[in-house]
Tab-separated table of N, CA and C in Angstrom:
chain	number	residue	atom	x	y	z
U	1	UNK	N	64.872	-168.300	87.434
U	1	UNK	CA	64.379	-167.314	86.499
U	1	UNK	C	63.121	-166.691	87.071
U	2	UNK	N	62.943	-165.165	86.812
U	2	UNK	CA	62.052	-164.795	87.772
U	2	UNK	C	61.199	-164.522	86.254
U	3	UNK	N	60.122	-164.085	86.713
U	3	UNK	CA	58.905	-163.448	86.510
U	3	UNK	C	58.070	-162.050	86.474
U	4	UNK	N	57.968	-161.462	85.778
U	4	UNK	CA	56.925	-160.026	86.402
U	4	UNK	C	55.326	-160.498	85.109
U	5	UNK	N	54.877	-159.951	86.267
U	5	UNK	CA	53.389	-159.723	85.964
U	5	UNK	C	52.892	-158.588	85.995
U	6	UNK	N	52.230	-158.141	85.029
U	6	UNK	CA	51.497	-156.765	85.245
U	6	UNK	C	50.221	-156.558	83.934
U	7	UNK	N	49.717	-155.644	84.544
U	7	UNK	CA	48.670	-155.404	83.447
U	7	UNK	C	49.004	-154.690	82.447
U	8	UNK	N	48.264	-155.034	80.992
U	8	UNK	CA	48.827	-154.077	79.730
U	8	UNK	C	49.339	-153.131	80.181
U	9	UNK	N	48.797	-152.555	80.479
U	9	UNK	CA	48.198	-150.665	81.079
U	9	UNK	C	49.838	-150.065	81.379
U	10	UNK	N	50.144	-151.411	82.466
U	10	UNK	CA	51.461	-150.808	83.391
U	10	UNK	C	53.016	-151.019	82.822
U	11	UNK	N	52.704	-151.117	81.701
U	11	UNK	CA	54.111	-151.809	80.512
U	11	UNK	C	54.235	-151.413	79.383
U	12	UNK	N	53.931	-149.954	78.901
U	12	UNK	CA	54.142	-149.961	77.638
U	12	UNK	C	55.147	-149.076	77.295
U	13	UNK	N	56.372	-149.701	76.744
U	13	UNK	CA	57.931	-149.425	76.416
U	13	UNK	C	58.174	-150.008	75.174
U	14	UNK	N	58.845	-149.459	74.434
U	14	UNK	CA	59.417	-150.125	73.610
U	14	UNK	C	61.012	-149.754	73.342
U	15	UNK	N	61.811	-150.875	72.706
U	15	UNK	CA	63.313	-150.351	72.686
U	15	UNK	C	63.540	-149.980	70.966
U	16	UNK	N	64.336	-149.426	71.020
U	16	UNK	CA	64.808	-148.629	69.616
U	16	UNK	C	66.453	-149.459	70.036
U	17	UNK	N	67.046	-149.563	68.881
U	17	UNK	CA	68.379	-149.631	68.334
U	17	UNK	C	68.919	-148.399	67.912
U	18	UNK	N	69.732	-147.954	68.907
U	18	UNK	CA	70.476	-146.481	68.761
U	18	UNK	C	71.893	-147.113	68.068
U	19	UNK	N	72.981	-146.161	67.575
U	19	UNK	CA	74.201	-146.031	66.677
U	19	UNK	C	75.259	-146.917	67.408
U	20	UNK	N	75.273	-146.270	68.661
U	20	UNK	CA	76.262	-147.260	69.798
U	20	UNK	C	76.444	-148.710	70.111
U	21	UNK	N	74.961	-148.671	69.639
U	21	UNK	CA	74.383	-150.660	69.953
U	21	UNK	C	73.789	-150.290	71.334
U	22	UNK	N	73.469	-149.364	71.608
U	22	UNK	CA	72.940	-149.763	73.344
U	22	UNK	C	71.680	-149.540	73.125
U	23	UNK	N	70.338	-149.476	74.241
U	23	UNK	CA	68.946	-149.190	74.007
U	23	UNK	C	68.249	-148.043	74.452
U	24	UNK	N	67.173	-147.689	73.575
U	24	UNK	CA	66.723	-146.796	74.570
U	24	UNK	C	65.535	-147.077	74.685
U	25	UNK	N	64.617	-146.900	76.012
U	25	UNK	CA	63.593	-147.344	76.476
U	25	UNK	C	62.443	-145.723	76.428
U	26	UNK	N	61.429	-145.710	76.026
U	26	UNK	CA	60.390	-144.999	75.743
U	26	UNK	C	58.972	-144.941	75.804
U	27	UNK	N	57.981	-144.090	76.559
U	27	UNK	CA	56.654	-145.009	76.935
U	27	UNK	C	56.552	-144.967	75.720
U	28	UNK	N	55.469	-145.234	75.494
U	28	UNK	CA	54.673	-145.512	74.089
U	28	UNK	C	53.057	-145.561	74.034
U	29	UNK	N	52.595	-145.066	75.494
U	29	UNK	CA	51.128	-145.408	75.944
U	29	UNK	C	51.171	-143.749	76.253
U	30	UNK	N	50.346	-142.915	74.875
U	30	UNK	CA	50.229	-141.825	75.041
U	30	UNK	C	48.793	-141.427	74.774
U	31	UNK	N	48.288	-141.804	75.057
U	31	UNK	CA	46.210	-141.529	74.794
U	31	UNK	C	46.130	-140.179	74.952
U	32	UNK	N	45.290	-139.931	74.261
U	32	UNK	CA	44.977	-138.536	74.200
U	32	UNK	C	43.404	-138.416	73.984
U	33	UNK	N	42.572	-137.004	75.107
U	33	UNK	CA	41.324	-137.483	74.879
U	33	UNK	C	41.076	-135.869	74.281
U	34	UNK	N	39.920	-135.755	72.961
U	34	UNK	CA	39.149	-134.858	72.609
U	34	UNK	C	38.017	-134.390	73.568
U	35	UNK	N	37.884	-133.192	73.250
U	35	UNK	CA	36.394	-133.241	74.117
U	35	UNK	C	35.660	-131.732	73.346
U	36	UNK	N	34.848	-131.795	72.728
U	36	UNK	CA	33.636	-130.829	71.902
U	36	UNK	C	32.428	-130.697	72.681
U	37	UNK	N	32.829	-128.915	73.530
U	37	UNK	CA	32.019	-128.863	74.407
U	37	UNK	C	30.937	-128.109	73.803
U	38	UNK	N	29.449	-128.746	74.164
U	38	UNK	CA	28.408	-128.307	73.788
U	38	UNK	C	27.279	-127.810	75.111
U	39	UNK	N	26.555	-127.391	74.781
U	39	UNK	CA	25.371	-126.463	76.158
U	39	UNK	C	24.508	-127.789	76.709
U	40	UNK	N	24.376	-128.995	75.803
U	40	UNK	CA	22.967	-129.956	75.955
U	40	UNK	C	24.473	-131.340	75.944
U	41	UNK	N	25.454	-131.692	74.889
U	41	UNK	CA	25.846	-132.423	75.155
U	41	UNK	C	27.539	-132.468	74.863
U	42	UNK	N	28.161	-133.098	75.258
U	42	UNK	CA	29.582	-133.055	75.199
U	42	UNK	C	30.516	-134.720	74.157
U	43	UNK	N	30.671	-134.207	72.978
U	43	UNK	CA	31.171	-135.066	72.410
U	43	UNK	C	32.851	-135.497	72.823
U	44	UNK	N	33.177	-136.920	73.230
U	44	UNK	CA	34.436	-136.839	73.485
U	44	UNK	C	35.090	-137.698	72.128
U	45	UNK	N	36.186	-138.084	72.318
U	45	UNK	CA	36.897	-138.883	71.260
U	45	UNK	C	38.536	-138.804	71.958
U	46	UNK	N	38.917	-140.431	71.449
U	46	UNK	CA	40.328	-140.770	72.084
U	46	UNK	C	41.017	-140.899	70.965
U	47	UNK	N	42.574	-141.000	71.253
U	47	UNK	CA	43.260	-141.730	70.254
U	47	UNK	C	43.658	-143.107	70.303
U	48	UNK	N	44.840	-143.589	69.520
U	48	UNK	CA	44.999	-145.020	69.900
U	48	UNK	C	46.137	-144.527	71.031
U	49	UNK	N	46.431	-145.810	71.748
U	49	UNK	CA	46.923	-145.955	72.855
U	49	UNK	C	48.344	-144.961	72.311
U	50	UNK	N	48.882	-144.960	71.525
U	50	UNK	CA	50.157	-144.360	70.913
U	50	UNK	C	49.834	-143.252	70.293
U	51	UNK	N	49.074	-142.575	70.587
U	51	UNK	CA	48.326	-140.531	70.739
U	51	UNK	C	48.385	-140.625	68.966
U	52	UNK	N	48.434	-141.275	68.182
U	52	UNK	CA	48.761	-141.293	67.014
U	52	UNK	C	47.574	-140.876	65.947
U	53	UNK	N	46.070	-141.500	66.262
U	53	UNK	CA	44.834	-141.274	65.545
U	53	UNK	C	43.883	-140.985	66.459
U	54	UNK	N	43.012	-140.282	66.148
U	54	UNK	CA	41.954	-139.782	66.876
U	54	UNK	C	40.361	-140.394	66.433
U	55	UNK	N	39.449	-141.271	67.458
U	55	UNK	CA	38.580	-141.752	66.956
U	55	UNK	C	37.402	-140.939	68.203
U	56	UNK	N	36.410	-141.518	67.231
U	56	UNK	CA	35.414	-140.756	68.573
U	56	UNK	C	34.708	-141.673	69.133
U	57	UNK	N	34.357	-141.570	70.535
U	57	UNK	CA	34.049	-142.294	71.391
U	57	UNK	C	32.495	-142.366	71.580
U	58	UNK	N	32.122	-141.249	72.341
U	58	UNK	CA	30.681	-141.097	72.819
U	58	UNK	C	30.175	-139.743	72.843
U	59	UNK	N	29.356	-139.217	73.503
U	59	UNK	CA	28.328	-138.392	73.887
U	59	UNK	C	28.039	-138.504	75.170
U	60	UNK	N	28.169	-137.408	76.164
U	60	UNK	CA	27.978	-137.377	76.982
U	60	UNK	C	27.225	-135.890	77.565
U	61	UNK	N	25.817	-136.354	78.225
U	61	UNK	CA	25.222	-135.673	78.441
U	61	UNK	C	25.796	-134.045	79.570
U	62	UNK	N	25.732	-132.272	79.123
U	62	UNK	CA	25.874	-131.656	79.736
U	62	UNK	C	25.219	-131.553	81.202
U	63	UNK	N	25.225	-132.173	82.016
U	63	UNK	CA	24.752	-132.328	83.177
U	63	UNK	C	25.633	-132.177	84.518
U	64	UNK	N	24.720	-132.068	85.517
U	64	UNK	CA	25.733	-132.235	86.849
U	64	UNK	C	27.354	-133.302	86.800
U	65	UNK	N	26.651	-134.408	86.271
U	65	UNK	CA	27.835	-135.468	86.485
U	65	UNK	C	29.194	-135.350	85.254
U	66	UNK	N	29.053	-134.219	84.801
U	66	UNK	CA	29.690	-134.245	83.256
U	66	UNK	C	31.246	-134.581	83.600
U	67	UNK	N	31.562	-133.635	84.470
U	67	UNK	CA	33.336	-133.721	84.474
U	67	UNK	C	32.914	-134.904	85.914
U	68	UNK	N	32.851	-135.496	86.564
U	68	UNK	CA	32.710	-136.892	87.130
U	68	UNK	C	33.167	-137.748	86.041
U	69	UNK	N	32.128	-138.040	85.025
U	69	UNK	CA	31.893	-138.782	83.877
U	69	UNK	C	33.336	-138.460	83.216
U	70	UNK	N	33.936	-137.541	82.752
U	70	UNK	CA	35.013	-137.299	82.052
U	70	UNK	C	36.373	-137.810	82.652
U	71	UNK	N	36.467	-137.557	84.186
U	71	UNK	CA	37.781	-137.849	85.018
U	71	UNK	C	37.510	-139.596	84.830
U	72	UNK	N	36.228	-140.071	85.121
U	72	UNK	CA	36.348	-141.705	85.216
U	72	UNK	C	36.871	-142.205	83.735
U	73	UNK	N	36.314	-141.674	82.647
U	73	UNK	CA	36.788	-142.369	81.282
U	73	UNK	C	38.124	-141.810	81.293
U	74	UNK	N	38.948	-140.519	81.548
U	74	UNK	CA	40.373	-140.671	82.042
U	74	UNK	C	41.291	-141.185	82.451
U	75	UNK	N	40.921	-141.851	83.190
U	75	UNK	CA	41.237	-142.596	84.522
U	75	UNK	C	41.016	-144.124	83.727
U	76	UNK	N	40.039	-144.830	83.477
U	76	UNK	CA	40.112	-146.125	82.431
U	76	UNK	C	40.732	-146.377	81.825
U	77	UNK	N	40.770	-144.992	80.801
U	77	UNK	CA	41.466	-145.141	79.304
U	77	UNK	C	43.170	-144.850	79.074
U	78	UNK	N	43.417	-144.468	80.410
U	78	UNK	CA	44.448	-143.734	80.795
U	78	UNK	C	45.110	-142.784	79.858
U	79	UNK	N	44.254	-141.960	80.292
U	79	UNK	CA	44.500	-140.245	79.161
U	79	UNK	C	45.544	-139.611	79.761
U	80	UNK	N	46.520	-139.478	78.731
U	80	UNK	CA	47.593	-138.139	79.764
U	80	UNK	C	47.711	-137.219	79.053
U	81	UNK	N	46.471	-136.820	77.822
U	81	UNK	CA	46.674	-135.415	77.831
U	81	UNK	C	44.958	-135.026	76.775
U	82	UNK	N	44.696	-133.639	77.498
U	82	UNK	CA	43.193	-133.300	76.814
U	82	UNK	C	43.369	-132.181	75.723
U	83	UNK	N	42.386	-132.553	74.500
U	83	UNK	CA	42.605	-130.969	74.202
U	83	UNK	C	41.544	-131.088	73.693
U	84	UNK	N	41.058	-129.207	74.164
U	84	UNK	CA	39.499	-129.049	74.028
U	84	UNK	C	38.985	-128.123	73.191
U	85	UNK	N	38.198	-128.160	72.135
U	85	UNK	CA	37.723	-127.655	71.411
U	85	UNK	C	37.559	-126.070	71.880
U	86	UNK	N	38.265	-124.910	70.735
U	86	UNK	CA	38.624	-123.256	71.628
U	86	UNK	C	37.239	-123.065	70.937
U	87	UNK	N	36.241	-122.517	71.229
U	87	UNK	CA	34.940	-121.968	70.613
U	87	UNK	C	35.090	-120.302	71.085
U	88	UNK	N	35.048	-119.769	69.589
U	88	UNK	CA	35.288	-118.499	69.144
U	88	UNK	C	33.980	-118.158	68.133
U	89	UNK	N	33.682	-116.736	68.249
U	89	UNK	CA	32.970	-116.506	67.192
U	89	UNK	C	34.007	-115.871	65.981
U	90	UNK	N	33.100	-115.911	64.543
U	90	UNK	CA	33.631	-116.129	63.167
U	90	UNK	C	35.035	-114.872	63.636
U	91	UNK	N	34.811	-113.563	64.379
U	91	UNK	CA	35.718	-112.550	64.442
U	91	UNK	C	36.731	-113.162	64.997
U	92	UNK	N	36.785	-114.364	66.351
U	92	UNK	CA	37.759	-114.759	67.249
U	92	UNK	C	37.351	-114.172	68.657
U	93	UNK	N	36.685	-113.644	68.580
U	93	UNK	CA	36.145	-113.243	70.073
U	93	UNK	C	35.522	-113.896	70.797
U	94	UNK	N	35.347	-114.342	72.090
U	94	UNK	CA	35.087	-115.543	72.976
U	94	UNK	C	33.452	-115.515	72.754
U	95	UNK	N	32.868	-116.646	72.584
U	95	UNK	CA	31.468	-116.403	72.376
U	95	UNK	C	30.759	-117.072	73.959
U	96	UNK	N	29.584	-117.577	73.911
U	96	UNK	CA	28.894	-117.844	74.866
U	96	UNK	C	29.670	-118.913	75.837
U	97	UNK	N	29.704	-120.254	75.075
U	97	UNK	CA	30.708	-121.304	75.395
U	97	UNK	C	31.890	-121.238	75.770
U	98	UNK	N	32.564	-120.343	75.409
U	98	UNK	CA	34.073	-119.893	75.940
U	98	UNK	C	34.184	-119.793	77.143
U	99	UNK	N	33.575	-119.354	78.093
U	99	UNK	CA	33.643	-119.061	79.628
U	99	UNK	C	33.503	-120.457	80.101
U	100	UNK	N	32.312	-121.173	79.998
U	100	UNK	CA	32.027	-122.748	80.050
U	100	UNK	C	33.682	-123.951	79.794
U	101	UNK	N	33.773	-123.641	78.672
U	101	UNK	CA	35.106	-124.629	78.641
U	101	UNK	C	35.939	-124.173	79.327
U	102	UNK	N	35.989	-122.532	79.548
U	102	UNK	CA	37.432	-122.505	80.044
U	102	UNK	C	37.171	-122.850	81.973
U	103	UNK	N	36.458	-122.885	82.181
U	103	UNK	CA	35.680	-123.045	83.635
U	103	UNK	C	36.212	-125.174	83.635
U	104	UNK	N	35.343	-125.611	83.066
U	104	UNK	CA	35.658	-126.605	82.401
U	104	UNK	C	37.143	-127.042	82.535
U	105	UNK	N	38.082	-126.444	81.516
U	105	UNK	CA	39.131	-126.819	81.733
U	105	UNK	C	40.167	-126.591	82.933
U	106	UNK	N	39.315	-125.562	83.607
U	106	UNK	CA	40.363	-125.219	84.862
U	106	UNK	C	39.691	-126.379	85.924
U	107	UNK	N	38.646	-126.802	85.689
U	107	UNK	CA	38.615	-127.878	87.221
U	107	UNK	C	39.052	-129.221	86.597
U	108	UNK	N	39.085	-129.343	85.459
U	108	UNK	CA	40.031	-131.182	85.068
U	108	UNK	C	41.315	-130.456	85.256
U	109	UNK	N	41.996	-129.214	85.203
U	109	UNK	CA	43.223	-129.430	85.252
U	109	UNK	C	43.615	-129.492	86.878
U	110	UNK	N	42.800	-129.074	87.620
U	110	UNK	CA	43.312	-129.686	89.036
U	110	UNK	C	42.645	-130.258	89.925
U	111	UNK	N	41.587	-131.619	89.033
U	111	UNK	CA	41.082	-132.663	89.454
U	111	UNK	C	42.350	-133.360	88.748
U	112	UNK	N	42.476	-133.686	87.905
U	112	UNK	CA	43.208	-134.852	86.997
U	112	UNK	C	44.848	-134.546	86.894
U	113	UNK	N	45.314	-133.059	86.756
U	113	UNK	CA	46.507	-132.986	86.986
U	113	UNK	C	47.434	-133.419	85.315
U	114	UNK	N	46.520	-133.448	84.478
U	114	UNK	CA	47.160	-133.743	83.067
U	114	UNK	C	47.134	-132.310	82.027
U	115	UNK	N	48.026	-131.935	80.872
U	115	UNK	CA	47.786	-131.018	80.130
U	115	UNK	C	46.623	-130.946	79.433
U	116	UNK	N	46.362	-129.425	79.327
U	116	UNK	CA	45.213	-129.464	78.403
U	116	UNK	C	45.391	-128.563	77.318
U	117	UNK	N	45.015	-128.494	76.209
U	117	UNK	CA	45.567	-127.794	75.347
U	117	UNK	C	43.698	-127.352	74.706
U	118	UNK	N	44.155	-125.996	73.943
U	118	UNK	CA	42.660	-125.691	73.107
U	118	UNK	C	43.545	-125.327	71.859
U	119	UNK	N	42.085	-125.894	71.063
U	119	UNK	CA	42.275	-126.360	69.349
U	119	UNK	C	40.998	-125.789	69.159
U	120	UNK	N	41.081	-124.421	68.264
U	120	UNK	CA	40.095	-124.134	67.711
U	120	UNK	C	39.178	-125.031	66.939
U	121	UNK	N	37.766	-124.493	66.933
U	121	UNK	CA	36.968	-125.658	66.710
U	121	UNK	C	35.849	-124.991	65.677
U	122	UNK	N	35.973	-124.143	65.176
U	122	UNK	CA	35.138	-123.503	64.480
U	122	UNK	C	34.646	-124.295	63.428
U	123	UNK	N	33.306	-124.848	63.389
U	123	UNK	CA	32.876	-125.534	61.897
U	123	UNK	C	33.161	-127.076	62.178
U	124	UNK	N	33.419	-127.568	63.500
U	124	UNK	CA	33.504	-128.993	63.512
U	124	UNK	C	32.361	-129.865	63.618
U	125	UNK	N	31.640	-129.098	64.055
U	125	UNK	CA	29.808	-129.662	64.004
U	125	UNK	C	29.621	-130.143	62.569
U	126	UNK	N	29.777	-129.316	62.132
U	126	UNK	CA	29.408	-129.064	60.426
U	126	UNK	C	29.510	-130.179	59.216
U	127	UNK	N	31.366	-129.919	59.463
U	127	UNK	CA	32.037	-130.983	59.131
U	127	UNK	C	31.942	-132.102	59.260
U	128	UNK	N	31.379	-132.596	60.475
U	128	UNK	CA	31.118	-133.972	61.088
U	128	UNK	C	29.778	-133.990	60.269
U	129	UNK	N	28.748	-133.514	60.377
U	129	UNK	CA	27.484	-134.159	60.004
U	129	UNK	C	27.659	-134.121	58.356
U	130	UNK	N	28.667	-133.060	57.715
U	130	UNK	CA	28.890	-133.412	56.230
U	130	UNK	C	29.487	-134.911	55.851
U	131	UNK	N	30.607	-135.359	56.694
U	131	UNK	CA	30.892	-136.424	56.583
U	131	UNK	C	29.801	-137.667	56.584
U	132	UNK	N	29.426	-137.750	58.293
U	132	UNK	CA	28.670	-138.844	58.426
U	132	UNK	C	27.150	-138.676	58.185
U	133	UNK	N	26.647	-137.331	57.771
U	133	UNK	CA	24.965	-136.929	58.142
U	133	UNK	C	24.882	-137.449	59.639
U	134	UNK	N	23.709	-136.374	59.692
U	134	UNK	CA	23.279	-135.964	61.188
U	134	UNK	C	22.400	-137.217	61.903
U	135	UNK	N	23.098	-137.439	62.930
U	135	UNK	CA	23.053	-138.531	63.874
U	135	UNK	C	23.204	-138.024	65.106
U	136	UNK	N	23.029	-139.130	66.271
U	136	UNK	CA	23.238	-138.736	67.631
U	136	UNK	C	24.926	-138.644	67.994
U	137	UNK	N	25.775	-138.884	67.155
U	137	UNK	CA	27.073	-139.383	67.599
U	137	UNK	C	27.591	-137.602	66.758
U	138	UNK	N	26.989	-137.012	66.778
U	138	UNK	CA	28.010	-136.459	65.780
U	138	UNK	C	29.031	-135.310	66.661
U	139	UNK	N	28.759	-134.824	67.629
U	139	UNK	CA	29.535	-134.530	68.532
U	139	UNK	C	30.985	-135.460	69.028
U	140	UNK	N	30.718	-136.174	69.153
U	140	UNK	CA	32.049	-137.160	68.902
U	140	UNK	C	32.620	-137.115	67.579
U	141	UNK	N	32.065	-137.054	66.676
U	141	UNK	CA	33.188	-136.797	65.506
U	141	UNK	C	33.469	-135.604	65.518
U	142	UNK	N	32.535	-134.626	65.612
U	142	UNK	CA	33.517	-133.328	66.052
U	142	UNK	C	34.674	-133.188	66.770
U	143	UNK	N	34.096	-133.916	68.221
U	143	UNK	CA	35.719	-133.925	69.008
U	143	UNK	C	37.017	-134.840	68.299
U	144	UNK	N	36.763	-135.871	67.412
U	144	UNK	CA	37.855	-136.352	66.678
U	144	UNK	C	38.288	-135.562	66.127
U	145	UNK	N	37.555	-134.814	64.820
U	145	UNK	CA	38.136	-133.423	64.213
U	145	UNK	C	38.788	-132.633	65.268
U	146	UNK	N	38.506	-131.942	65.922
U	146	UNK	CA	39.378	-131.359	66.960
U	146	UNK	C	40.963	-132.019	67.467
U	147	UNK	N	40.478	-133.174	67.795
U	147	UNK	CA	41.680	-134.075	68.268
U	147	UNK	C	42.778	-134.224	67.269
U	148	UNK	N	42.251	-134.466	65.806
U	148	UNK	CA	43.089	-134.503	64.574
U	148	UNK	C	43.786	-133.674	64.357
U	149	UNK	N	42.459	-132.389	64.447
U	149	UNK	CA	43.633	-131.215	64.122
U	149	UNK	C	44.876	-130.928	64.563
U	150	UNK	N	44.677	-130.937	66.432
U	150	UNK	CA	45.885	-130.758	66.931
U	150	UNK	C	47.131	-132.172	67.059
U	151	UNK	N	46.686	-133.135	66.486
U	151	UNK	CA	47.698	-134.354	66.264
U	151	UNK	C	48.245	-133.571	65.224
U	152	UNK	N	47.689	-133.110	63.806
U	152	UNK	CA	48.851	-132.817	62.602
U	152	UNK	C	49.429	-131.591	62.757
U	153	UNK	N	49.369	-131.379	63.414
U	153	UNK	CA	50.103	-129.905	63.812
U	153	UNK	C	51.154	-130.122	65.271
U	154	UNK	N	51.054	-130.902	65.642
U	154	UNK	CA	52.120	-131.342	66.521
U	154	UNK	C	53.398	-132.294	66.390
């Protein structure tokens, strides 16, 4: 009788009972990372391993190392797919930040090689500090809001 070994990470399947009686095999390790891009700091937020809920993670400072910092928690958490907060002004017209993310999203998409999707984000600041009051984390709950949004709509 043999053996396999592997890490969580490299095994996540599960089987379903189809009509025929036979199986079908399906990943089930679908992480998904938020990211609420700001000028000073960048709130991210993941889901559970099964892309299912969106929680928020951290804060991460707008700096040189930002997308460094973003590909490594990628790469850990094993994210296979981003979606990033679309920042529009109230009309829909690209405001200051818009050029930034979309700059942004074009070098994770061919550093990392995963989808990225934009989820308008208008009022997620807001929302977050209505929920929790204003804290250092609240950029991360923004990017959860973001992340949520586009989970119930998918």
């Amino acid at each position: 009788m043999s053996s396999v070994h592997a890490r969580p990470s490299e095994f996540f399947t599960a089987e379903v009972s189809i009509r025929a009686g036979g199986n079908i095999c399906y990943p089930t390790h679908m992480r998904k990372m938020g990211i609420d891009y700001g000028t000073k700091n960048v709130g991210i937020a993941l889901t559970d391993e099964g892309g299912v809920m969106a929680f928020p993670h951290g804060v991460i400072p707008n700096d040189s190392k930002l997308q460094q910092k973003i590909e490594q928690l990628i790469a850990e958490k094993d994210v296979v797919e981003i979606v990033m907060g679309h920042s529009l002004d109230r009309d829909g017209t690209p405001n200051e930040i818009h050029a930034a993310v979309e700059s942004l999203m074009m070098d994770l998409t061919l550093s990392v090689g995963i989808p990225i999707h934009l989820q308008p984000e208008q009022y997620t600041s807001q929302e977050a500090k209505r929920i929790q009051g204003k804290n250092s984390q609240i950029d991360a709950s923004a990017a959860a809001i973001i992340l949520n949004s586009y989970l119930t709509k998918i």
